[in-house]
Amino acid sequence: MKRLWIENGIFVTMDDNRPVLKGHMVVEGDTILYLSEEAPDPLPEGAERINGQGLVFMPGLVNTHGHAAMSLLRGYSDDQSLQVWLEQKMWPMEAKFTDDDARWGTSLAVAEMLKSGTTSFVDMYDRMHIVAEVVEQSGIRGVLTRGVIGLCPPDVQTSKLNEAKQFVRDWNGQAEGRITAMLSPHAPYTCPPDYIARIVEAAHELDVPLHTHMSESAAEVAQNVKDYGCRPVEHLDKLGFFTRPSLLAHAVHLNDEEIALLAERGAAVSHNPVSNLKLASGIARVPDLLKAGITVSLGTDSAASNNNLDLFDEVRLSALIHKGISGDPTAIPAWEALKMATTYGAKAIWQEKRLGMLKEGMKADFIALNVEQPHFYPQTDMVSHLVYSGSGRDVLHVWIDGKQVVKNGECLLLDEARIRHEAQQCFERLLSS
Amino acid sequence: MKRLWIENGIFVTMDDNRPVLKGHMVVEGDTILYLSEEAPDPLPEGAERINGQGLVFMPGLVNTHGHAAMSLLRGYSDDQSLQVWLEQKMWPMEAKFTDDDARWGTSLAVAEMLKSGTTSFVDMYDRMHIVAEVVEQSGIRGVLTRGVIGLCPPDVQTSKLNEAKQFVRDWNGQAEGRITAMLSPHAPYTCPPDYIARIVEAAHELDVPLHTHMSESAAEVAQNVKDYGCRPVEHLDKLGFFTRPSLLAHAVHLNDEEIALLAERGAAVSHNPVSNLKLASGIARVPDLLKAGITVSLGTDSAASNNNLDLFDEVRLSALIHKGISGDPTAIPAWEALKMATTYGAKAIWQEKRLGMLKEGMKADFIALNVEQPHFYPQTDMVSHLVYSGSGRDVLHVWIDGKQVVKNGECLLLDEARIRHEAQQCFERLLSS
């Protein structure tokens, strides 16, 4: 089995027992075999040796909410109200999407994510078999789900749900296990209650988790109360949503009772601070969520509302914004913010036993950042530097399942020049058609 | 005179009359001679030709508040209350600073700023002759001021003020005009009123502007009211502060009357969103300041409270945070955020007639970003991409006064490897001494 021996690196492990260590890591196949300050003894025979000097190694980041193909709409509509953005800009363009657009938009997003250190991503969209193919090709890890909007006749609802279920059957566990699948009602305000109940039932049948947008804006919470007589958390709870492992995107507008109920039900949250600010949705109560014991992970949302997929941006903003809002400079310390993108991210996608930490026995999903740059000096607290000074652009190398997928900042399994070219062509065609 | 001809570039000019153009720019000596969609006719003889393909050119950024030497304390204390951070961490370390520490800390900061596209920076600290020497060497433009704290006996006050005045006499206009100087009482809460009045008088005498920290935290505003019976803006106004051109760092806690008075007096503000969030100081009322007609520029503050000096971070955060706070997704559009780092920045340092815009007759301070990367695709709205996706790490080349100071991401006039090494040595000495 292929072996990799990293010598003399700094390892930010995300393991509370030894957060940072300077030393050696050995990978065998897709697994971390050894991690220690001491050189391995005996030295691993026939291993590819990597000089870790000047590099910081850490677990690959986990992006727990997004819509990759929408990268095609990056910068197409900014600084607009949510309604104009969505109804006048996004939806009409998305309605014109073809398989080609899905392929190149997703490829563009995956290239951006890999190069900036994201090794696992959640994707909710349609044409998911195309997303799965891009995952297969690129070497990234994907938690994929066909998001369904239920504002349509019953037969269309059924056909969408069948498509979502078929995707799970076809792709769950594929790409050497790098693909896992979920089911997703798009949101409580875009799916009638009985449709949500049917999706929950299907998730039981297929034994997969659930993902949805929830309480992103104050307006949708008010609408939920008006339509169903309760707020979204209670509404979803009544529909049995939380009887499945579940991941909630946004969760900006929650009251204390909702937070307590989510904690009790064990639901995880994907905090999307940049998107929530950009669309003026508000700021999630992350310190309260964490205090309640809820798993809070980080997501970029799509490049159409962010407008980038660099998860380091979300980490930094998470560490900064909750201090400023609460008036407490100790809120969300650097270590906690970095956990949201790694160990908590892994937990939010139910893979904390194999992802999110550099530790013997874990999957070899890890990244290396070039810290021989002024913004990482003096080399004092590397965790602080990664959070407050680091960027996806500092990532030089990326390995997933022990296999290198980014080397010196370039994707090894994707043709980046072609992706840029095709994405540009797709956008221009969408614009003019 | 040396000529430079950039062919086929995308130019984000920051000029409202033609925000973005694809074409040609010719520089002669330190000045922009020509900028147009058409190739120059006749072609400039003997010019250095630069292929602009795949690059976006824009004015160099203006960082209007910071303390460069404090880069030595990057990551030394995070996630602490302001008092612990300042009194237990910063001040004891700064008290041990030597000339060497000032030199290498400042060099580290200047290298980071240049590489990330900042071509002009404001610096308030002590040992300013050393900062001036680093400015001279590195090719950057500096607006420098010896910040004075007046909580000391009268003779020490006088000696500090004399030092600050001597610095102005020695260095204002030096380094081929790249250095300008100011006077700076550190803050209303660290300088007795009569001392501030003396500094204002000295600024008149030397004909230089004034810079100070003001209303960074709610506590200092309350203290001002308690000590002097009025809020900081009125207090400074009574002391004649605004009879000089003035630049106020932070200005987080302002009421409507203060905003109106600042607008009337023509004072400029340096908005430091990252530092204000990190120290939990709060969020400045930037949309209100702009609406009142106040010049709002951007500053990083020091790397000890940020912890990086990439002004693109401040641009993006300015475009994002005021949307999220106000609930208005149209607040601080991308173009306005980018102006804060360029044209408004230039105005805040009283150099808008020569800096902050790509236009014939302006100084040739400009930067080139590599946009052949996924996060700049599809290439739709480049202003949006720079603000919401751009980073200082995307900067490839930097010119100041028409002279290239960064090429392919490396400083040409600074020895970066030595600076990193010396900064590390300085920090370790400070820590152990």
PDB file of C-alpha atoms in Angstrom, chain A residues 71-76 78-82 108 111-112 115 274-283 306-309 313 316-317 319-321 323-335 371-381 384-385 388-391 393-394 416 419-421 423-424 427-428, chain B residues 71-76 78-82 108 111-112 115 274-283 306-309 313 316-317 319-321 323-335 371-381 384-385 388-391 393-394 416 419-421 423-424 427-428:
ATOM      1  CA  SER A  71     -20.752  29.494  -9.099  1.00  0.00           C
ATOM      2  CA  LEU A  72     -21.719  30.355 -12.658  1.00  0.00           C
ATOM      3  CA  LEU A  73     -23.731  33.242 -11.201  1.00  0.00           C
ATOM      4  CA  ARG A  74     -20.882  34.683  -9.126  1.00  0.00           C
ATOM      5  CA  GLY A  75     -21.065  38.463  -9.290  1.00  0.00           C
ATOM      6  CA  TYR A  76     -24.136  38.394 -11.511  1.00  0.00           C
ATOM      7  CA  ASP A  78     -24.976  41.867  -5.788  1.00  0.00           C
ATOM      8  CA  ASP A  79     -26.120  44.475  -3.350  1.00  0.00           C
ATOM      9  CA  GLN A  80     -29.778  43.712  -4.063  1.00  0.00           C
ATOM     10  CA  SER A  81     -32.683  42.860  -1.839  1.00  0.00           C
ATOM     11  CA  LEU A  82     -33.170  39.098  -1.364  1.00  0.00           C
ATOM     12  CA  LEU A 108     -15.504  25.648 -11.074  1.00  0.00           C
ATOM     13  CA  ALA A 111     -11.643  23.600  -8.160  1.00  0.00           C
ATOM     14  CA  GLU A 112     -12.033  26.687  -5.968  1.00  0.00           C
ATOM     15  CA  LYS A 115      -7.426  24.911  -3.963  1.00  0.00           C
ATOM     16  CA  VAL A 274     -20.882  35.687   4.840  1.00  0.00           C
ATOM     17  CA  SER A 275     -24.046  34.797   2.962  1.00  0.00           C
ATOM     18  CA  ASN A 276     -26.207  35.836   5.913  1.00  0.00           C
ATOM     19  CA  LEU A 277     -24.517  39.249   6.030  1.00  0.00           C
ATOM     20  CA  LYS A 278     -24.509  39.762   2.273  1.00  0.00           C
ATOM     21  CA  LEU A 279     -28.214  39.030   1.885  1.00  0.00           C
ATOM     22  CA  ALA A 280     -28.850  41.038   5.076  1.00  0.00           C
ATOM     23  CA  SER A 281     -30.497  38.012   6.684  1.00  0.00           C
ATOM     24  CA  GLY A 282     -28.921  38.675  10.068  1.00  0.00           C
ATOM     25  CA  ILE A 283     -26.417  36.994  12.347  1.00  0.00           C
ATOM     26  CA  ASN A 306     -20.946  35.056  -0.919  1.00  0.00           C
ATOM     27  CA  ASN A 307     -19.189  35.392  -3.514  1.00  0.00           C
ATOM     28  CA  ASN A 308     -16.362  32.974  -2.865  1.00  0.00           C
ATOM     29  CA  LEU A 309     -15.962  29.472  -1.491  1.00  0.00           C
ATOM     30  CA  ASP A 313     -13.121  33.481   5.264  1.00  0.00           C
ATOM     31  CA  ARG A 316     -12.250  34.242  10.417  1.00  0.00           C
ATOM     32  CA  LEU A 317     -15.610  35.963  10.219  1.00  0.00           C
ATOM     33  CA  ALA A 319     -14.235  34.310  15.152  1.00  0.00           C
ATOM     34  CA  LEU A 320     -14.678  38.056  14.630  1.00  0.00           C
ATOM     35  CA  ILE A 321     -18.334  38.846  14.259  1.00  0.00           C
ATOM     36  CA  LYS A 323     -17.188  39.183  19.454  1.00  0.00           C
ATOM     37  CA  GLY A 324     -18.314  42.462  17.909  1.00  0.00           C
ATOM     38  CA  ILE A 325     -22.002  41.691  18.240  1.00  0.00           C
ATOM     39  CA  SER A 326     -21.918  40.366  21.792  1.00  0.00           C
ATOM     40  CA  GLY A 327     -19.380  42.861  23.092  1.00  0.00           C
ATOM     41  CA  ASP A 328     -17.431  39.897  24.478  1.00  0.00           C
ATOM     42  CA  PRO A 329     -13.908  39.626  22.993  1.00  0.00           C
ATOM     43  CA  THR A 330     -13.630  36.071  24.309  1.00  0.00           C
ATOM     44  CA  ALA A 331     -16.600  34.837  22.252  1.00  0.00           C
ATOM     45  CA  ILE A 332     -15.719  32.093  19.703  1.00  0.00           C
ATOM     46  CA  PRO A 333     -11.967  31.878  20.308  1.00  0.00           C
ATOM     47  CA  ALA A 334      -9.717  30.920  17.398  1.00  0.00           C
ATOM     48  CA  TRP A 335      -9.589  27.224  18.343  1.00  0.00           C
ATOM     49  CA  VAL A 371       3.603  29.747   6.337  1.00  0.00           C
ATOM     50  CA  GLU A 372       6.831  31.306   5.057  1.00  0.00           C
ATOM     51  CA  GLN A 373       4.964  34.541   4.448  1.00  0.00           C
ATOM     52  CA  PRO A 374       4.943  37.794   6.423  1.00  0.00           C
ATOM     53  CA  HIS A 375       1.373  37.375   7.650  1.00  0.00           C
ATOM     54  CA  PHE A 376       2.356  34.176   9.510  1.00  0.00           C
ATOM     55  CA  TYR A 377       5.265  35.864  11.347  1.00  0.00           C
ATOM     56  CA  PRO A 378       6.427  35.858  14.032  1.00  0.00           C
ATOM     57  CA  GLN A 379       5.501  32.193  14.243  1.00  0.00           C
ATOM     58  CA  THR A 380       3.859  32.282  17.615  1.00  0.00           C
ATOM     59  CA  ASP A 381       0.378  30.795  17.928  1.00  0.00           C
ATOM     60  CA  SER A 384      -4.397  32.137  15.836  1.00  0.00           C
ATOM     61  CA  HIS A 385      -2.471  32.750  12.629  1.00  0.00           C
ATOM     62  CA  TYR A 388      -6.979  35.540  11.905  1.00  0.00           C
ATOM     63  CA  SER A 389      -4.361  35.707   9.135  1.00  0.00           C
ATOM     64  CA  GLY A 390      -4.823  32.567   7.049  1.00  0.00           C
ATOM     65  CA  SER A 391      -6.551  32.237   3.709  1.00  0.00           C
ATOM     66  CA  ARG A 393      -4.714  31.141  -0.986  1.00  0.00           C
ATOM     67  CA  ASP A 394      -2.073  30.001   1.500  1.00  0.00           C
ATOM     68  CA  GLU A 416      -8.436  24.278 -14.442  1.00  0.00           C
ATOM     69  CA  ILE A 419     -12.955  24.808 -16.452  1.00  0.00           C
ATOM     70  CA  ARG A 420     -12.416  28.576 -16.417  1.00  0.00           C
ATOM     71  CA  HIS A 421     -12.958  28.749 -20.151  1.00  0.00           C
ATOM     72  CA  ALA A 423     -17.588  28.394 -17.156  1.00  0.00           C
ATOM     73  CA  GLN A 424     -17.143  31.682 -18.984  1.00  0.00           C
ATOM     74  CA  PHE A 427     -22.310  32.181 -18.358  1.00  0.00           C
ATOM     75  CA  GLU A 428     -22.259  34.129 -21.610  1.00  0.00           C
TER      76      GLU A 428
ATOM     77  CA  SER B  71       3.326  43.209  13.798  1.00  0.00           C
ATOM     78  CA  LEU B  72       5.893  41.645  16.115  1.00  0.00           C
ATOM     79  CA  LEU B  73       2.995  40.938  18.490  1.00  0.00           C
ATOM     80  CA  ARG B  74       0.781  39.223  15.918  1.00  0.00           C
ATOM     81  CA  GLY B  75      -0.952  36.296  17.604  1.00  0.00           C
ATOM     82  CA  TYR B  76       0.693  37.007  20.940  1.00  0.00           C
ATOM     83  CA  ASP B  78      -6.047  36.922  21.163  1.00  0.00           C
ATOM     84  CA  ASP B  79      -9.557  36.410  22.374  1.00  0.00           C
ATOM     85  CA  GLN B  80      -8.937  38.514  25.487  1.00  0.00           C
ATOM     86  CA  SER B  81     -10.747  41.477  26.937  1.00  0.00           C
ATOM     87  CA  LEU B  82      -9.344  44.826  25.773  1.00  0.00           C
ATOM     88  CA  LEU B 108       7.478  42.859   8.417  1.00  0.00           C
ATOM     89  CA  ALA B 111       6.353  43.684   3.353  1.00  0.00           C
ATOM     90  CA  GLU B 112       2.901  42.315   4.167  1.00  0.00           C
ATOM     91  CA  LYS B 115       2.510  42.202  -1.134  1.00  0.00           C
ATOM     92  CA  VAL B 274     -11.777  43.824  11.801  1.00  0.00           C
ATOM     93  CA  SER B 275     -10.030  45.353  14.799  1.00  0.00           C
ATOM     94  CA  ASN B 276     -13.312  46.744  16.118  1.00  0.00           C
ATOM     95  CA  LEU B 277     -14.925  43.309  15.937  1.00  0.00           C
ATOM     96  CA  LYS B 278     -11.919  41.446  17.331  1.00  0.00           C
ATOM     97  CA  LEU B 279     -11.617  43.699  20.382  1.00  0.00           C
ATOM     98  CA  ALA B 280     -15.427  43.678  20.689  1.00  0.00           C
ATOM     99  CA  SER B 281     -15.486  47.465  20.426  1.00  0.00           C
ATOM    100  CA  GLY B 282     -18.559  47.476  18.228  1.00  0.00           C
ATOM    101  CA  ILE B 283     -19.462  48.436  14.681  1.00  0.00           C
ATOM    102  CA  ASN B 306      -6.496  42.145  13.467  1.00  0.00           C
ATOM    103  CA  ASN B 307      -4.216  40.010  12.922  1.00  0.00           C
ATOM    104  CA  ASN B 308      -3.309  40.742   9.333  1.00  0.00           C
ATOM    105  CA  LEU B 309      -2.741  43.815   7.196  1.00  0.00           C
ATOM    106  CA  ASP B 313     -10.262  41.895   4.114  1.00  0.00           C
ATOM    107  CA  ARG B 316     -15.002  42.862   1.993  1.00  0.00           C
ATOM    108  CA  LEU B 317     -16.023  43.098   5.624  1.00  0.00           C
ATOM    109  CA  ALA B 319     -19.327  45.612   2.208  1.00  0.00           C
ATOM    110  CA  LEU B 320     -20.768  42.706   4.209  1.00  0.00           C
ATOM    111  CA  ILE B 321     -21.220  43.750   7.787  1.00  0.00           C
ATOM    112  CA  LYS B 323     -25.758  44.940   5.265  1.00  0.00           C
ATOM    113  CA  GLY B 324     -26.134  42.336   7.999  1.00  0.00           C
ATOM    114  CA  ILE B 325     -26.423  44.887  10.790  1.00  0.00           C
ATOM    115  CA  SER B 326     -28.831  47.251   9.057  1.00  0.00           C
ATOM    116  CA  GLY B 327     -30.930  44.545   7.409  1.00  0.00           C
ATOM    117  CA  ASP B 328     -30.463  46.440   4.129  1.00  0.00           C
ATOM    118  CA  PRO B 329     -28.691  44.345   1.458  1.00  0.00           C
ATOM    119  CA  THR B 330     -28.050  47.470  -0.590  1.00  0.00           C
ATOM    120  CA  ALA B 331     -25.952  49.115   2.164  1.00  0.00           C
ATOM    121  CA  ILE B 332     -22.325  49.825   1.159  1.00  0.00           C
ATOM    122  CA  PRO B 333     -22.355  48.384  -2.355  1.00  0.00           C
ATOM    123  CA  ALA B 334     -19.131  46.894  -3.730  1.00  0.00           C
ATOM    124  CA  TRP B 335     -18.113  50.074  -5.576  1.00  0.00           C
ATOM    125  CA  VAL B 371      -7.639  36.963 -12.126  1.00  0.00           C
ATOM    126  CA  GLU B 372      -6.965  33.665 -13.902  1.00  0.00           C
ATOM    127  CA  GLN B 373      -8.234  31.827 -10.827  1.00  0.00           C
ATOM    128  CA  PRO B 374     -11.554  30.068 -10.191  1.00  0.00           C
ATOM    129  CA  HIS B 375     -12.769  32.629  -7.672  1.00  0.00           C
ATOM    130  CA  PHE B 376     -12.697  35.364 -10.355  1.00  0.00           C
ATOM    131  CA  TYR B 377     -14.802  33.318 -12.806  1.00  0.00           C
ATOM    132  CA  PRO B 378     -17.009  33.771 -14.685  1.00  0.00           C
ATOM    133  CA  GLN B 379     -15.474  37.170 -15.367  1.00  0.00           C
ATOM    134  CA  THR B 380     -18.602  39.224 -15.004  1.00  0.00           C
ATOM    135  CA  ASP B 381     -18.503  42.213 -12.656  1.00  0.00           C
ATOM    136  CA  SER B 384     -17.848  42.715  -7.349  1.00  0.00           C
ATOM    137  CA  HIS B 385     -15.169  40.053  -7.750  1.00  0.00           C
ATOM    138  CA  TYR B 388     -16.389  39.823  -2.533  1.00  0.00           C
ATOM    139  CA  SER B 389     -13.801  37.337  -3.839  1.00  0.00           C
ATOM    140  CA  GLY B 390     -10.511  39.211  -3.978  1.00  0.00           C
ATOM    141  CA  SER B 391      -7.636  39.011  -1.538  1.00  0.00           C
ATOM    142  CA  ARG B 393      -2.852  37.152  -2.045  1.00  0.00           C
ATOM    143  CA  ASP B 394      -4.169  37.702  -5.572  1.00  0.00           C
ATOM    144  CA  GLU B 416      11.774  39.143   2.877  1.00  0.00           C
ATOM    145  CA  ILE B 419      12.796  40.175   7.630  1.00  0.00           C
ATOM    146  CA  ARG B 420      10.953  36.989   8.617  1.00  0.00           C
ATOM    147  CA  HIS B 421      14.044  35.675  10.363  1.00  0.00           C
ATOM    148  CA  ALA B 423      11.151  39.387  13.237  1.00  0.00           C
ATOM    149  CA  GLN B 424      11.158  35.909  14.725  1.00  0.00           C
ATOM    150  CA  PHE B 427       9.834  38.309  19.179  1.00  0.00           C
ATOM    151  CA  GLU B 428      11.683  35.513  20.934  1.00  0.00           C
TER     152      GLU B 428
END
